[in-house]
mmCIF file of C-alpha atoms in Angstrom:
data_model
loop_
_atom_site.group_PDB
_atom_site.id
_atom_site.type_symbol
_atom_site.label_atom_id
_atom_site.label_comp_id
_atom_site.label_asym_id
_atom_site.label_seq_id
_atom_site.Cartn_x
_atom_site.Cartn_y
_atom_site.Cartn_z
ATOM 1 C CA MET W 1 -15.586 -15.518 10.307
ATOM 2 C CA ASN W 2 -14.440 -12.678 8.082
ATOM 3 C CA GLU W 3 -10.916 -12.734 6.746
ATOM 4 C CA LYS W 4 -8.818 -9.651 7.269
ATOM 5 C CA VAL W 5 -8.082 -7.370 4.346
ATOM 6 C CA LYS W 6 -4.324 -7.555 3.814
ATOM 7 C CA VAL W 7 -2.810 -4.142 3.020
ATOM 8 C CA LEU W 8 0.700 -3.153 1.941
ATOM 9 C CA VAL W 9 1.749 0.495 2.245
ATOM 10 C CA ILE W 10 4.218 1.824 -0.350
ATOM 11 C CA ASP W 11 5.154 5.348 0.720
ATOM 12 C CA ASP W 12 8.455 6.991 1.604
ATOM 13 C CA SER W 13 6.860 9.257 4.224
ATOM 14 C CA ARG W 14 7.483 8.258 7.827
ATOM 15 C CA GLU W 15 4.471 10.429 8.779
ATOM 16 C CA VAL W 16 2.149 8.293 6.632
ATOM 17 C CA GLU W 17 3.500 5.109 8.218
ATOM 18 C CA ASP W 18 3.085 6.559 11.724
ATOM 19 C CA GLY W 19 -0.406 7.838 10.866
ATOM 20 C CA ILE W 20 -1.601 4.460 9.612
ATOM 21 C CA ARG W 21 -0.170 2.682 12.644
ATOM 22 C CA GLU W 22 -1.824 5.203 15.001
ATOM 23 C CA TYR W 23 -5.164 4.997 13.198
ATOM 24 C CA LEU W 24 -5.264 1.213 13.424
ATOM 25 C CA LYS W 25 -4.151 1.280 17.061
ATOM 26 C CA THR W 26 -6.827 3.747 18.171
ATOM 27 C CA SER W 27 -9.704 2.908 15.815
ATOM 28 C CA GLY W 28 -10.307 -0.631 16.977
ATOM 29 C CA GLU W 29 -10.274 -1.708 13.303
ATOM 30 C CA LYS W 30 -9.928 -5.480 13.349
ATOM 31 C CA ASP W 31 -10.629 -6.315 9.695
ATOM 32 C CA ILE W 32 -7.391 -4.811 8.337
ATOM 33 C CA GLU W 33 -3.960 -6.358 8.559
ATOM 34 C CA VAL W 34 -1.036 -4.188 7.467
ATOM 35 C CA LEU W 35 1.508 -6.544 5.955
ATOM 36 C CA GLY W 36 4.283 -3.984 5.906
ATOM 37 C CA PHE W 37 5.619 -0.655 4.783
ATOM 38 C CA CYS W 38 7.913 -0.038 1.801
ATOM 39 C CA ALA W 39 9.866 3.168 1.203
ATOM 40 C CA ASN W 40 9.983 2.931 -2.607
ATOM 41 C CA GLY W 41 8.238 1.276 -5.520
ATOM 42 C CA LYS W 42 10.968 -1.278 -6.245
ATOM 43 C CA GLU W 43 10.764 -2.634 -2.713
ATOM 44 C CA GLY W 44 6.962 -2.473 -2.951
ATOM 45 C CA LEU W 45 6.808 -4.610 -6.092
ATOM 46 C CA GLU W 46 9.054 -7.207 -4.468
ATOM 47 C CA LYS W 47 6.785 -7.331 -1.396
ATOM 48 C CA ILE W 48 3.624 -7.483 -3.533
ATOM 49 C CA SER W 49 4.875 -10.637 -5.235
ATOM 50 C CA LEU W 50 5.863 -12.194 -1.895
ATOM 51 C CA LEU W 51 2.914 -11.146 0.296
ATOM 52 C CA ASN W 52 -0.001 -11.054 -2.184
ATOM 53 C CA PRO W 53 -1.884 -8.134 -0.562
ATOM 54 C CA ASP W 54 -5.579 -7.488 -1.184
ATOM 55 C CA ALA W 55 -4.903 -3.740 -1.364
ATOM 56 C CA ILE W 56 -2.016 -1.300 -1.475
ATOM 57 C CA VAL W 57 -1.720 2.299 -0.359
ATOM 58 C CA LEU W 58 0.542 3.885 -2.965
ATOM 59 C CA ASP W 59 2.391 7.190 -2.951
ATOM 60 C CA ILE W 60 3.163 8.784 -6.318
ATOM 61 C CA VAL W 61 6.433 10.603 -5.587
ATOM 62 C CA MET W 62 9.098 8.238 -4.208
ATOM 63 C CA PRO W 63 12.762 7.488 -4.788
ATOM 64 C CA VAL W 64 14.088 4.540 -6.848
ATOM 65 C CA LEU W 65 10.720 3.716 -8.509
ATOM 66 C CA ASP W 66 7.762 6.081 -8.250
ATOM 67 C CA GLY W 67 4.073 5.234 -7.980
ATOM 68 C CA ILE W 68 3.477 5.659 -11.713
ATOM 69 C CA GLY W 69 6.141 3.022 -12.385
ATOM 70 C CA VAL W 70 4.464 0.694 -9.906
ATOM 71 C CA LEU W 71 1.090 1.234 -11.598
ATOM 72 C CA LYS W 72 2.596 0.415 -15.003
ATOM 73 C CA VAL W 73 3.970 -2.883 -13.717
ATOM 74 C CA LEU W 74 0.737 -3.755 -11.892
ATOM 75 C CA SER W 75 -1.347 -3.000 -14.988
ATOM 76 C CA ARG W 76 0.278 -6.034 -16.633
ATOM 77 C CA ALA W 77 -0.187 -8.314 -13.606
ATOM 78 C CA GLU W 78 -2.690 -11.145 -13.751
ATOM 79 C CA LYS W 79 -3.971 -10.571 -10.209
ATOM 80 C CA LYS W 80 -4.241 -6.924 -9.245
ATOM 81 C CA PRO W 81 -4.695 -5.633 -5.698
ATOM 82 C CA ALA W 82 -7.068 -2.757 -5.033
ATOM 83 C CA ILE W 83 -5.048 0.459 -5.153
ATOM 84 C CA ILE W 84 -5.415 3.537 -2.979
ATOM 85 C CA ILE W 85 -3.275 6.343 -4.363
ATOM 86 C CA HIS W 86 -2.241 8.779 -1.707
ATOM 87 C CA SER W 87 -0.019 11.769 -2.366
ATOM 88 C CA ALA W 88 0.480 15.192 -0.921
ATOM 89 C CA LEU W 89 0.477 16.375 -4.540
ATOM 90 C CA SER W 90 -2.833 14.847 -5.630
ATOM 91 C CA GLY W 91 -4.962 13.974 -2.609
ATOM 92 C CA THR W 92 -6.355 10.445 -2.508
ATOM 93 C CA TYR W 93 -7.796 8.287 -5.297
ATOM 94 C CA VAL W 94 -9.217 4.786 -4.825
ATOM 95 C CA SER W 95 -9.368 2.143 -7.579
ATOM 96 C CA ASN W 96 -10.137 -1.552 -7.637
#
């Protein structure tokens, strides 16, 4: 039995949240579990430490703490989730 990939979405765009929910609902994807959605990097870092996701979808431009700030904090973390950077400004970049 395969374990689900646990994903946390950190993005202030309601459209991104709705799009991810719709994709998972209609795609039949059963190997991904979205742990939650965070509207800013500060909230995202708190949820990362609580939920221990395998991957995060990260926006760059957000209020309170932006994606670059999140990346700086995560670069010092012992266990790092895979990161998918998504931004209307830069397209999408995947790192692990």
